[in-house]
Amino acid sequence: MADKTNTFRESDLTLNNGTTFHVSSIFTEWRRIGGEDWIVASYTDNLKEKSSVVDLSMYCPITIIDSNVLSKVFQNENNQKDMSYYETVEYATFLTEFKQYCNFIWGSYEDGGVFIHKRTSTQYDMWLYNGFFKNESTNKYFNEIGFLGSYTENQLKGVVFFWDAWSMTQRTSWEGALYLKMGVNTGDTIDIALYSASEGAWAYRWMRDYQDVNLATWSVTCSVDWERNLLTDARFPKFAWKDMQIRDFFGPSNFDNYTHVSGSAYPNDEIDWEDEPYADDGFAGDGGGGANIDHTSDPDDTSNPEGMGVDVCSTGLVKMYNPTSAELSSLNSFLFSGLSDSIANTLKKLTSEPMNYIISLAMYHFSPISSTSGNIMFGGIDSGVTANIINKQYKTINCGTVHVPTQLKSFLDYGGYSVINLFLPYVGFVPLDINECMGSNIKVVYGVDLLSGACNVEVHITRNARSSQDDNIQRILYTFSGNCSLQVPMSSLDQRGLVQSIINVSGSAIGGLASGNPAGAIAGGLSSAVQEITTEKQTVHRGSGISSNIGFMGKQKPYLVLGRPLTSVPVNFGAFEGWTSNKRMKVANIKGYTEIDPDTIWSDNFGHATAEECQMIKDIMNKGVYL
Amino acid sequence: MNAKFYENKSDSRYMNKDISLKYDNIPIEVLTPASVIRPILKVSSGLIGQSVNYVYVGELERYYFIRNWTMENGYVTLDCEVDVLMSFKAAIKQQNVILSRQEKDYNLYQVDNKMKLLNAPATRVLEFPSGFDYSTQEFVLILTGSAS
């Protein structure tokens, strides 16, 4: 495959400790395969050529448990670094050492996940691991582990970044290898690349935040075989990429568009997810619903009236001109000139009133589409005034796209707490559904009919599925109408009609409402000292209809008004009050402040505890304990 | 019956208490009628000091908070209450539970009744990159069909 040029997306990344890094990426394409999103990073043939170059600073076959094992594996009998030495020791030995050195922060030994390995008292490695693979013929186990690099204990506190991270293997028979490369380069840039190497294909799957995805900024190139190879790769951790819970390290707001927050899978969960109806990979049953959702995205359905092949302009029964002010002045002189005009035209004007040929005269804040010019003709009367001829009845005004970013990355970003209104020129303020808009790309397109001045406004929402139970959206979800022309009355009758139409429009109750839920929306546990609900409690009318002549004087670009609450959260709130969870876990795997749901079905087997002691246990666990 | 006396520095809500053994294998008497949940222990006053606030009674297989001391006639009477978290820790850890709130495993997209908000919401305006052009004023004159 030919060399590909990387496209970098750069942004600033502020970590928990206040450090700001300039982030770049080697992703250049996004694809959807089998309903799942894949980010494929580009690569060059140069990298393949380097497979014969055993430079482990560039490539990471697998790394194992500690530096001693690492060096042993990667060095052959001649003490040369050799990528073929990738098979581990026997299973029992491996497992013992593995468990001794590693602390899983997500996942498990069998299914893969993310764990920490302490190299020294000050250095820790974070590893991406995809579980065990047993070679039946050789009875050896080799574990595909991605080495992510190391960071110091100080950096570990609320910060996740790596340096000297390693990249992928070149082995074409390397099924199931998974690697995450996150490196802090010189100049304080971070490369974030997540990938799998299989049969020589280079495919990358990115951890993404279902709540806030802007994949339009990512793009990749790939080989023609990579899709087939990926789909046959059977060694991916079940939930590694979709459900990786890495907030423990990243913190709620560290990697704005890079981290992933899962709503389903959690570390060390012992539930068999394969059969869970609402699990990401679970089976929903014949009754439908749940995880069996086809996430194939909708096609882009933005309409384009400008693209219509036939309109009134093509009939000849109507003629549309785009005169300048000077040309209109000349036209005025023609229409109302007296006998000093040519005799022929004078006679014609006397017999057929030119004014009767005028349908309308209007002004617009855009340029109509015209490609030719000609004299303005009133019936058979040539005015002698040349003007541009409009050859398209419809005009499309694309106002562009705005991304609505999540801010709090919590329920507060959504309905009942945040609100969103959209100002549309010639329409006014209109409310949108914050649940549809949050984290979405919103595109506004006007379709204008020059014959009447009527405009059809389409609000196009693009959003990726937020979970396995959600769908991608790429569709017009709102349409509004108005009139974007300034009508110039040509008679007193026209003026009366115009004024009346303006009155009718401005009197209509079109308002952008910023209304929050009533105070009772959040039940219980509320302090009356501080208002705890929503951004605004009263209904606010942001305006009335502003179509036509009124709108002509107003703002000409749409804009969104986003209202969201500000939180008052003490430091370490989670350590004293915890955060909402609703997850099922084994108590042995829980760490930190914990409140157990009162609806938990407890096993009554608490060893030798009496019935009253059992109730005491349940009560205290419900109220909150530190595990 | 013997007991171990500790100094406990942890809050009662901690499952793993930070306890320091102060007196080991101290003979005690459990006053009757005895409650396994709130026993009253009697100890010779010279055997333990007042630094202890926590006790393990092996025969009862339980840890207890010492809620109150009473000294009389050379004996110390201890009002105790069972620490169910420490006493049954192993069994509790085997339970599969549903978390309502947790420090590390959470989902912020669930409504949180404990979240306090300021009565000063933030407003943000996001303008679209383009639209109509205020500086552009173009006339459109529409006439009925005319001979070209």
PDB file of N, CA, C and O in Angstrom, chain A residues 317 319 321-322 357 359 362 364-365 377 411 531 535 555-556 560 562 564 566 568 577-583 585 587 591 593-595 597 613, chain B residues 62 95 97-103 105 107-108 110 114 116-118 121-122 124 126-127 132-133 136 138-146:
ATOM      1  N   LEU A 317     -42.470  31.862 -18.187  1.00  0.00           N
ATOM      2  CA  LEU A 317     -43.690  32.586 -17.834  1.00  0.00           C
ATOM      3  C   LEU A 317     -43.413  33.636 -16.767  1.00  0.00           C
ATOM      4  O   LEU A 317     -44.171  34.573 -16.569  1.00  0.00           O
ATOM      5  N   LYS A 319     -40.179  35.978 -15.194  1.00  0.00           N
ATOM      6  CA  LYS A 319     -38.816  36.433 -15.387  1.00  0.00           C
ATOM      7  C   LYS A 319     -38.337  37.080 -14.110  1.00  0.00           C
ATOM      8  O   LYS A 319     -39.014  37.939 -13.529  1.00  0.00           O
ATOM      9  N   TYR A 321     -35.220  39.167 -12.315  1.00  0.00           N
ATOM     10  CA  TYR A 321     -34.051  39.997 -12.557  1.00  0.00           C
ATOM     11  C   TYR A 321     -33.403  40.377 -11.237  1.00  0.00           C
ATOM     12  O   TYR A 321     -34.038  40.437 -10.190  1.00  0.00           O
ATOM     13  N   ASN A 322     -32.122  40.651 -11.342  1.00  0.00           N
ATOM     14  CA  ASN A 322     -31.357  41.071 -10.181  1.00  0.00           C
ATOM     15  C   ASN A 322     -30.731  42.443 -10.485  1.00  0.00           C
ATOM     16  O   ASN A 322     -29.536  42.568 -10.746  1.00  0.00           O
ATOM     17  N   TYR A 357     -47.152  44.186 -15.338  1.00  0.00           N
ATOM     18  CA  TYR A 357     -46.295  43.010 -15.512  1.00  0.00           C
ATOM     19  C   TYR A 357     -45.431  42.729 -14.285  1.00  0.00           C
ATOM     20  O   TYR A 357     -44.778  41.703 -14.206  1.00  0.00           O
ATOM     21  N   ILE A 359     -44.658  41.535 -10.842  1.00  0.00           N
ATOM     22  CA  ILE A 359     -45.207  40.657  -9.791  1.00  0.00           C
ATOM     23  C   ILE A 359     -44.744  41.137  -8.423  1.00  0.00           C
ATOM     24  O   ILE A 359     -45.526  41.247  -7.490  1.00  0.00           O
ATOM     25  N   ALA A 362     -38.325  42.865  -4.416  1.00  0.00           N
ATOM     26  CA  ALA A 362     -37.910  42.564  -3.053  1.00  0.00           C
ATOM     27  C   ALA A 362     -36.411  42.704  -2.938  1.00  0.00           C
ATOM     28  O   ALA A 362     -35.681  42.734  -3.928  1.00  0.00           O
ATOM     29  N   TYR A 364     -32.937  41.170  -0.726  1.00  0.00           N
ATOM     30  CA  TYR A 364     -32.440  40.025   0.041  1.00  0.00           C
ATOM     31  C   TYR A 364     -31.020  40.325   0.523  1.00  0.00           C
ATOM     32  O   TYR A 364     -30.280  41.093  -0.088  1.00  0.00           O
ATOM     33  N   HIS A 365     -30.681  39.643   1.612  1.00  0.00           N
ATOM     34  CA  HIS A 365     -29.317  39.769   2.138  1.00  0.00           C
ATOM     35  C   HIS A 365     -28.431  38.653   1.600  1.00  0.00           C
ATOM     36  O   HIS A 365     -27.616  38.057   2.320  1.00  0.00           O
ATOM     37  N   MET A 377     -37.762  43.375 -19.685  1.00  0.00           N
ATOM     38  CA  MET A 377     -38.865  43.437 -20.630  1.00  0.00           C
ATOM     39  C   MET A 377     -40.193  43.427 -19.885  1.00  0.00           C
ATOM     40  O   MET A 377     -40.433  42.590 -19.026  1.00  0.00           O
ATOM     41  N   PHE A 411     -25.325  14.200  33.971  1.00  0.00           N
ATOM     42  CA  PHE A 411     -26.747  14.405  33.701  1.00  0.00           C
ATOM     43  C   PHE A 411     -27.082  15.891  33.599  1.00  0.00           C
ATOM     44  O   PHE A 411     -28.098  16.264  32.999  1.00  0.00           O
ATOM     45  N   GLN A 531     -30.123  27.013  45.685  1.00  0.00           N
ATOM     46  CA  GLN A 531     -31.012  26.533  44.640  1.00  0.00           C
ATOM     47  C   GLN A 531     -30.306  25.415  43.895  1.00  0.00           C
ATOM     48  O   GLN A 531     -29.169  25.526  43.499  1.00  0.00           O
ATOM     49  N   THR A 535     -31.192  25.786  35.176  1.00  0.00           N
ATOM     50  CA  THR A 535     -30.597  27.072  34.868  1.00  0.00           C
ATOM     51  C   THR A 535     -31.595  28.205  35.075  1.00  0.00           C
ATOM     52  O   THR A 535     -31.261  29.239  35.611  1.00  0.00           O
ATOM     53  N   LYS A 555     -30.476  40.283  13.046  1.00  0.00           N
ATOM     54  CA  LYS A 555     -29.236  39.520  12.914  1.00  0.00           C
ATOM     55  C   LYS A 555     -29.389  38.512  11.788  1.00  0.00           C
ATOM     56  O   LYS A 555     -30.425  37.894  11.611  1.00  0.00           O
ATOM     57  N   GLN A 556     -28.329  38.352  11.035  1.00  0.00           N
ATOM     58  CA  GLN A 556     -28.397  37.539   9.826  1.00  0.00           C
ATOM     59  C   GLN A 556     -27.715  36.180   9.962  1.00  0.00           C
ATOM     60  O   GLN A 556     -27.705  35.404   9.000  1.00  0.00           O
ATOM     61  N   LEU A 560     -26.774  29.709  18.688  1.00  0.00           N
ATOM     62  CA  LEU A 560     -27.358  28.909  19.745  1.00  0.00           C
ATOM     63  C   LEU A 560     -27.158  29.610  21.086  1.00  0.00           C
ATOM     64  O   LEU A 560     -26.105  30.199  21.324  1.00  0.00           O
ATOM     65  N   LEU A 562     -27.038  28.540  24.837  1.00  0.00           N
ATOM     66  CA  LEU A 562     -26.942  27.334  25.647  1.00  0.00           C
ATOM     67  C   LEU A 562     -26.894  27.724  27.114  1.00  0.00           C
ATOM     68  O   LEU A 562     -26.028  28.485  27.530  1.00  0.00           O
ATOM     69  N   ARG A 564     -26.684  26.355  30.984  1.00  0.00           N
ATOM     70  CA  ARG A 564     -26.355  25.166  31.766  1.00  0.00           C
ATOM     71  C   ARG A 564     -26.058  25.567  33.190  1.00  0.00           C
ATOM     72  O   ARG A 564     -25.627  26.684  33.465  1.00  0.00           O
ATOM     73  N   LEU A 566     -24.318  25.689  36.957  1.00  0.00           N
ATOM     74  CA  LEU A 566     -22.994  25.667  37.557  1.00  0.00           C
ATOM     75  C   LEU A 566     -23.085  24.864  38.848  1.00  0.00           C
ATOM     76  O   LEU A 566     -23.991  25.065  39.650  1.00  0.00           O
ATOM     77  N   SER A 568     -21.830  23.263  42.507  1.00  0.00           N
ATOM     78  CA  SER A 568     -21.107  23.603  43.728  1.00  0.00           C
ATOM     79  C   SER A 568     -20.724  22.285  44.373  1.00  0.00           C
ATOM     80  O   SER A 568     -21.513  21.657  45.079  1.00  0.00           O
ATOM     81  N   GLU A 577     -19.128  11.384  49.719  1.00  0.00           N
ATOM     82  CA  GLU A 577     -20.527  11.148  49.363  1.00  0.00           C
ATOM     83  C   GLU A 577     -20.671  10.136  48.242  1.00  0.00           C
ATOM     84  O   GLU A 577     -21.743   9.605  48.022  1.00  0.00           O
ATOM     85  N   GLY A 578     -19.601   9.911  47.506  1.00  0.00           N
ATOM     86  CA  GLY A 578     -19.691   9.018  46.361  1.00  0.00           C
ATOM     87  C   GLY A 578     -20.444   9.673  45.217  1.00  0.00           C
ATOM     88  O   GLY A 578     -21.012  10.756  45.358  1.00  0.00           O
ATOM     89  N   TRP A 579     -20.439   9.007  44.094  1.00  0.00           N
ATOM     90  CA  TRP A 579     -21.180   9.460  42.908  1.00  0.00           C
ATOM     91  C   TRP A 579     -22.188   8.385  42.535  1.00  0.00           C
ATOM     92  O   TRP A 579     -22.047   7.216  42.917  1.00  0.00           O
ATOM     93  N   THR A 580     -23.169   8.767  41.779  1.00  0.00           N
ATOM     94  CA  THR A 580     -24.200   7.803  41.389  1.00  0.00           C
ATOM     95  C   THR A 580     -23.587   6.662  40.593  1.00  0.00           C
ATOM     96  O   THR A 580     -22.705   6.873  39.765  1.00  0.00           O
ATOM     97  N   SER A 581     -24.083   5.460  40.857  1.00  0.00           N
ATOM     98  CA  SER A 581     -23.433   4.303  40.240  1.00  0.00           C
ATOM     99  C   SER A 581     -24.439   3.362  39.583  1.00  0.00           C
ATOM    100  O   SER A 581     -24.527   3.288  38.374  1.00  0.00           O
ATOM    101  N   ASN A 582     -25.185   2.621  40.359  1.00  0.00           N
ATOM    102  CA  ASN A 582     -26.151   1.641  39.856  1.00  0.00           C
ATOM    103  C   ASN A 582     -25.459   0.487  39.155  1.00  0.00           C
ATOM    104  O   ASN A 582     -25.969  -0.069  38.180  1.00  0.00           O
ATOM    105  N   LYS A 583     -24.329   0.126  39.668  1.00  0.00           N
ATOM    106  CA  LYS A 583     -23.580  -0.976  39.103  1.00  0.00           C
ATOM    107  C   LYS A 583     -23.596  -2.169  40.045  1.00  0.00           C
ATOM    108  O   LYS A 583     -23.644  -2.014  41.248  1.00  0.00           O
ATOM    109  N   MET A 585     -21.644  -5.208  41.622  1.00  0.00           N
ATOM    110  CA  MET A 585     -20.260  -5.618  41.841  1.00  0.00           C
ATOM    111  C   MET A 585     -20.170  -6.515  43.049  1.00  0.00           C
ATOM    112  O   MET A 585     -21.043  -6.523  43.916  1.00  0.00           O
ATOM    113  N   VAL A 587     -18.516  -7.158  46.501  1.00  0.00           N
ATOM    114  CA  VAL A 587     -18.001  -6.244  47.517  1.00  0.00           C
ATOM    115  C   VAL A 587     -16.486  -6.314  47.605  1.00  0.00           C
ATOM    116  O   VAL A 587     -15.814  -5.311  47.804  1.00  0.00           O
ATOM    117  N   LYS A 591     -13.706  -0.488  46.106  1.00  0.00           N
ATOM    118  CA  LYS A 591     -12.786   0.299  46.909  1.00  0.00           C
ATOM    119  C   LYS A 591     -13.381   1.682  47.103  1.00  0.00           C
ATOM    120  O   LYS A 591     -13.961   2.257  46.201  1.00  0.00           O
ATOM    121  N   TYR A 593     -15.426   4.924  49.207  1.00  0.00           N
ATOM    122  CA  TYR A 593     -16.728   5.181  49.810  1.00  0.00           C
ATOM    123  C   TYR A 593     -17.808   4.522  48.975  1.00  0.00           C
ATOM    124  O   TYR A 593     -17.827   4.661  47.752  1.00  0.00           O
ATOM    125  N   THR A 594     -18.729   3.854  49.651  1.00  0.00           N
ATOM    126  CA  THR A 594     -19.730   3.064  48.948  1.00  0.00           C
ATOM    127  C   THR A 594     -21.060   3.115  49.680  1.00  0.00           C
ATOM    128  O   THR A 594     -21.099   2.995  50.904  1.00  0.00           O
ATOM    129  N   GLU A 595     -22.099   3.308  48.922  1.00  0.00           N
ATOM    130  CA  GLU A 595     -23.449   3.132  49.443  1.00  0.00           C
ATOM    131  C   GLU A 595     -24.106   2.046  48.605  1.00  0.00           C
ATOM    132  O   GLU A 595     -24.086   2.102  47.382  1.00  0.00           O
ATOM    133  N   ASP A 597     -27.289  -0.017  47.237  1.00  0.00           N
ATOM    134  CA  ASP A 597     -28.681   0.252  46.925  1.00  0.00           C
ATOM    135  C   ASP A 597     -29.590  -0.539  47.859  1.00  0.00           C
ATOM    136  O   ASP A 597     -29.386  -1.745  48.033  1.00  0.00           O
ATOM    137  N   GLU A 613     -27.981  -8.860  63.287  1.00  0.00           N
ATOM    138  CA  GLU A 613     -26.692  -8.407  62.770  1.00  0.00           C
ATOM    139  C   GLU A 613     -26.721  -8.314  61.250  1.00  0.00           C
ATOM    140  O   GLU A 613     -26.130  -7.417  60.657  1.00  0.00           O
TER     141      GLU A 613
ATOM    142  N   ARG B  62     -16.329 -12.031  67.349  1.00  0.00           N
ATOM    143  CA  ARG B  62     -16.815 -10.715  66.940  1.00  0.00           C
ATOM    144  C   ARG B  62     -15.906  -9.604  67.461  1.00  0.00           C
ATOM    145  O   ARG B  62     -15.267  -9.750  68.511  1.00  0.00           O
ATOM    146  N   GLN B  95     -20.519 -10.908  48.879  1.00  0.00           N
ATOM    147  CA  GLN B  95     -21.818 -10.491  48.392  1.00  0.00           C
ATOM    148  C   GLN B  95     -21.689  -9.743  47.061  1.00  0.00           C
ATOM    149  O   GLN B  95     -20.756  -8.962  46.865  1.00  0.00           O
ATOM    150  N   VAL B  97     -23.519  -6.937  45.087  1.00  0.00           N
ATOM    151  CA  VAL B  97     -24.445  -5.880  45.469  1.00  0.00           C
ATOM    152  C   VAL B  97     -24.626  -4.892  44.323  1.00  0.00           C
ATOM    153  O   VAL B  97     -23.838  -4.865  43.375  1.00  0.00           O
ATOM    154  N   ILE B  98     -25.668  -4.114  44.453  1.00  0.00           N
ATOM    155  CA  ILE B  98     -25.890  -3.013  43.514  1.00  0.00           C
ATOM    156  C   ILE B  98     -25.486  -1.726  44.219  1.00  0.00           C
ATOM    157  O   ILE B  98     -25.958  -1.430  45.306  1.00  0.00           O
ATOM    158  N   LEU B  99     -24.620  -1.001  43.586  1.00  0.00           N
ATOM    159  CA  LEU B  99     -24.128   0.235  44.180  1.00  0.00           C
ATOM    160  C   LEU B  99     -25.088   1.365  43.872  1.00  0.00           C
ATOM    161  O   LEU B  99     -25.499   1.547  42.737  1.00  0.00           O
ATOM    162  N   SER B 100     -25.409   2.136  44.874  1.00  0.00           N
ATOM    163  CA  SER B 100     -26.179   3.343  44.586  1.00  0.00           C
ATOM    164  C   SER B 100     -25.229   4.531  44.457  1.00  0.00           C
ATOM    165  O   SER B 100     -25.427   5.390  43.614  1.00  0.00           O
ATOM    166  N   ARG B 101     -24.197   4.553  45.252  1.00  0.00           N
ATOM    167  CA  ARG B 101     -23.185   5.594  45.148  1.00  0.00           C
ATOM    168  C   ARG B 101     -21.831   4.960  45.413  1.00  0.00           C
ATOM    169  O   ARG B 101     -21.710   4.053  46.234  1.00  0.00           O
ATOM    170  N   GLN B 102     -20.834   5.457  44.671  1.00  0.00           N
ATOM    171  CA  GLN B 102     -19.515   4.887  44.861  1.00  0.00           C
ATOM    172  C   GLN B 102     -18.474   5.939  44.515  1.00  0.00           C
ATOM    173  O   GLN B 102     -18.693   6.801  43.658  1.00  0.00           O
ATOM    174  N   GLU B 103     -17.366   5.809  45.169  1.00  0.00           N
ATOM    175  CA  GLU B 103     -16.317   6.811  45.002  1.00  0.00           C
ATOM    176  C   GLU B 103     -15.595   6.667  43.675  1.00  0.00           C
ATOM    177  O   GLU B 103     -15.223   7.667  43.059  1.00  0.00           O
ATOM    178  N   ASP B 105     -16.352   3.843  41.093  1.00  0.00           N
ATOM    179  CA  ASP B 105     -17.118   3.239  40.005  1.00  0.00           C
ATOM    180  C   ASP B 105     -18.461   3.930  39.903  1.00  0.00           C
ATOM    181  O   ASP B 105     -19.380   3.612  40.638  1.00  0.00           O
ATOM    182  N   ASN B 107     -21.311   6.512  37.407  1.00  0.00           N
ATOM    183  CA  ASN B 107     -21.801   6.976  36.110  1.00  0.00           C
ATOM    184  C   ASN B 107     -22.490   8.310  36.351  1.00  0.00           C
ATOM    185  O   ASN B 107     -23.577   8.367  36.915  1.00  0.00           O
ATOM    186  N   LEU B 108     -21.876   9.355  35.922  1.00  0.00           N
ATOM    187  CA  LEU B 108     -22.387  10.684  36.211  1.00  0.00           C
ATOM    188  C   LEU B 108     -23.616  11.040  35.397  1.00  0.00           C
ATOM    189  O   LEU B 108     -24.203  12.100  35.604  1.00  0.00           O
ATOM    190  N   GLN B 110     -26.335   9.488  35.533  1.00  0.00           N
ATOM    191  CA  GLN B 110     -27.528   9.244  36.338  1.00  0.00           C
ATOM    192  C   GLN B 110     -27.798  10.482  37.162  1.00  0.00           C
ATOM    193  O   GLN B 110     -26.880  11.174  37.599  1.00  0.00           O
ATOM    194  N   LYS B 114     -27.831  14.563  45.161  1.00  0.00           N
ATOM    195  CA  LYS B 114     -26.960  15.266  46.104  1.00  0.00           C
ATOM    196  C   LYS B 114     -26.167  16.372  45.422  1.00  0.00           C
ATOM    197  O   LYS B 114     -25.392  17.067  46.059  1.00  0.00           O
ATOM    198  N   LYS B 116     -25.371  19.770  44.202  1.00  0.00           N
ATOM    199  CA  LYS B 116     -25.822  21.120  44.484  1.00  0.00           C
ATOM    200  C   LYS B 116     -25.452  22.030  43.326  1.00  0.00           C
ATOM    201  O   LYS B 116     -24.349  21.981  42.803  1.00  0.00           O
ATOM    202  N   LEU B 117     -26.402  22.885  42.964  1.00  0.00           N
ATOM    203  CA  LEU B 117     -26.190  23.791  41.856  1.00  0.00           C
ATOM    204  C   LEU B 117     -26.266  25.230  42.344  1.00  0.00           C
ATOM    205  O   LEU B 117     -26.985  25.545  43.288  1.00  0.00           O
ATOM    206  N   LEU B 118     -25.553  26.073  41.682  1.00  0.00           N
ATOM    207  CA  LEU B 118     -25.624  27.491  41.998  1.00  0.00           C
ATOM    208  C   LEU B 118     -26.834  28.095  41.302  1.00  0.00           C
ATOM    209  O   LEU B 118     -27.220  27.659  40.218  1.00  0.00           O
ATOM    210  N   PRO B 121     -26.812  30.296  36.711  1.00  0.00           N
ATOM    211  CA  PRO B 121     -26.425  29.423  35.602  1.00  0.00           C
ATOM    212  C   PRO B 121     -25.553  30.137  34.588  1.00  0.00           C
ATOM    213  O   PRO B 121     -25.502  31.359  34.531  1.00  0.00           O
ATOM    214  N   ALA B 122     -24.882  29.343  33.836  1.00  0.00           N
ATOM    215  CA  ALA B 122     -24.007  29.877  32.805  1.00  0.00           C
ATOM    216  C   ALA B 122     -24.742  29.896  31.476  1.00  0.00           C
ATOM    217  O   ALA B 122     -25.518  28.995  31.176  1.00  0.00           O
ATOM    218  N   ARG B 124     -24.100  30.398  27.346  1.00  0.00           N
ATOM    219  CA  ARG B 124     -23.067  30.415  26.316  1.00  0.00           C
ATOM    220  C   ARG B 124     -23.736  30.569  24.960  1.00  0.00           C
ATOM    221  O   ARG B 124     -24.775  29.958  24.696  1.00  0.00           O
ATOM    222  N   LEU B 126     -23.285  30.232  20.930  1.00  0.00           N
ATOM    223  CA  LEU B 126     -22.492  29.619  19.867  1.00  0.00           C
ATOM    224  C   LEU B 126     -23.032  30.098  18.536  1.00  0.00           C
ATOM    225  O   LEU B 126     -24.146  29.755  18.147  1.00  0.00           O
ATOM    226  N   GLU B 127     -22.262  30.899  17.847  1.00  0.00           N
ATOM    227  CA  GLU B 127     -22.733  31.452  16.582  1.00  0.00           C
ATOM    228  C   GLU B 127     -22.325  30.548  15.435  1.00  0.00           C
ATOM    229  O   GLU B 127     -21.227  29.997  15.413  1.00  0.00           O
ATOM    230  N   PHE B 132     -26.886  34.735   6.309  1.00  0.00           N
ATOM    231  CA  PHE B 132     -27.133  35.823   5.377  1.00  0.00           C
ATOM    232  C   PHE B 132     -26.071  36.900   5.615  1.00  0.00           C
ATOM    233  O   PHE B 132     -25.419  36.932   6.643  1.00  0.00           O
ATOM    234  N   ASP B 133     -25.957  37.765   4.662  1.00  0.00           N
ATOM    235  CA  ASP B 133     -24.926  38.802   4.757  1.00  0.00           C
ATOM    236  C   ASP B 133     -25.609  40.159   4.897  1.00  0.00           C
ATOM    237  O   ASP B 133     -26.250  40.640   3.965  1.00  0.00           O
ATOM    238  N   THR B 136     -24.939  42.760   2.306  1.00  0.00           N
ATOM    239  CA  THR B 136     -25.410  42.490   0.948  1.00  0.00           C
ATOM    240  C   THR B 136     -26.888  42.820   0.846  1.00  0.00           C
ATOM    241  O   THR B 136     -27.700  42.305   1.615  1.00  0.00           O
ATOM    242  N   GLU B 138     -29.519  42.870  -2.236  1.00  0.00           N
ATOM    243  CA  GLU B 138     -29.757  42.586  -3.652  1.00  0.00           C
ATOM    244  C   GLU B 138     -31.239  42.671  -3.943  1.00  0.00           C
ATOM    245  O   GLU B 138     -32.072  42.165  -3.192  1.00  0.00           O
ATOM    246  N   PHE B 139     -31.542  43.316  -5.088  1.00  0.00           N
ATOM    247  CA  PHE B 139     -32.931  43.407  -5.510  1.00  0.00           C
ATOM    248  C   PHE B 139     -33.284  42.209  -6.376  1.00  0.00           C
ATOM    249  O   PHE B 139     -32.456  41.709  -7.139  1.00  0.00           O
ATOM    250  N   VAL B 140     -34.500  41.803  -6.233  1.00  0.00           N
ATOM    251  CA  VAL B 140     -35.056  40.767  -7.117  1.00  0.00           C
ATOM    252  C   VAL B 140     -36.362  41.312  -7.662  1.00  0.00           C
ATOM    253  O   VAL B 140     -37.308  41.584  -6.912  1.00  0.00           O
ATOM    254  N   LEU B 141     -36.374  41.523  -8.975  1.00  0.00           N
ATOM    255  CA  LEU B 141     -37.552  42.047  -9.658  1.00  0.00           C
ATOM    256  C   LEU B 141     -38.169  40.896 -10.432  1.00  0.00           C
ATOM    257  O   LEU B 141     -37.490  40.253 -11.241  1.00  0.00           O
ATOM    258  N   ILE B 142     -39.417  40.636 -10.181  1.00  0.00           N
ATOM    259  CA  ILE B 142     -40.085  39.508 -10.831  1.00  0.00           C
ATOM    260  C   ILE B 142     -41.184  40.059 -11.729  1.00  0.00           C
ATOM    261  O   ILE B 142     -42.065  40.807 -11.269  1.00  0.00           O
ATOM    262  N   LEU B 143     -41.080  39.704 -12.982  1.00  0.00           N
ATOM    263  CA  LEU B 143     -42.063  40.132 -13.952  1.00  0.00           C
ATOM    264  C   LEU B 143     -42.729  38.914 -14.551  1.00  0.00           C
ATOM    265  O   LEU B 143     -42.156  37.816 -14.564  1.00  0.00           O
ATOM    266  N   THR B 144     -43.910  39.123 -15.061  1.00  0.00           N
ATOM    267  CA  THR B 144     -44.536  38.035 -15.779  1.00  0.00           C
ATOM    268  C   THR B 144     -43.788  37.831 -17.087  1.00  0.00           C
ATOM    269  O   THR B 144     -42.993  38.685 -17.508  1.00  0.00           O
ATOM    270  N   GLY B 145     -44.025  36.700 -17.693  1.00  0.00           N
ATOM    271  CA  GLY B 145     -43.278  36.318 -18.867  1.00  0.00           C
ATOM    272  C   GLY B 145     -43.235  37.422 -19.914  1.00  0.00           C
ATOM    273  O   GLY B 145     -44.227  38.096 -20.186  1.00  0.00           O
ATOM    274  N   SER B 146     -42.058  37.622 -20.445  1.00  0.00           N
ATOM    275  CA  SER B 146     -41.881  38.679 -21.414  1.00  0.00           C
ATOM    276  C   SER B 146     -41.159  38.114 -22.605  1.00  0.00           C
ATOM    277  O   SER B 146     -40.399  37.148 -22.502  1.00  0.00           O
TER     278      SER B 146
END
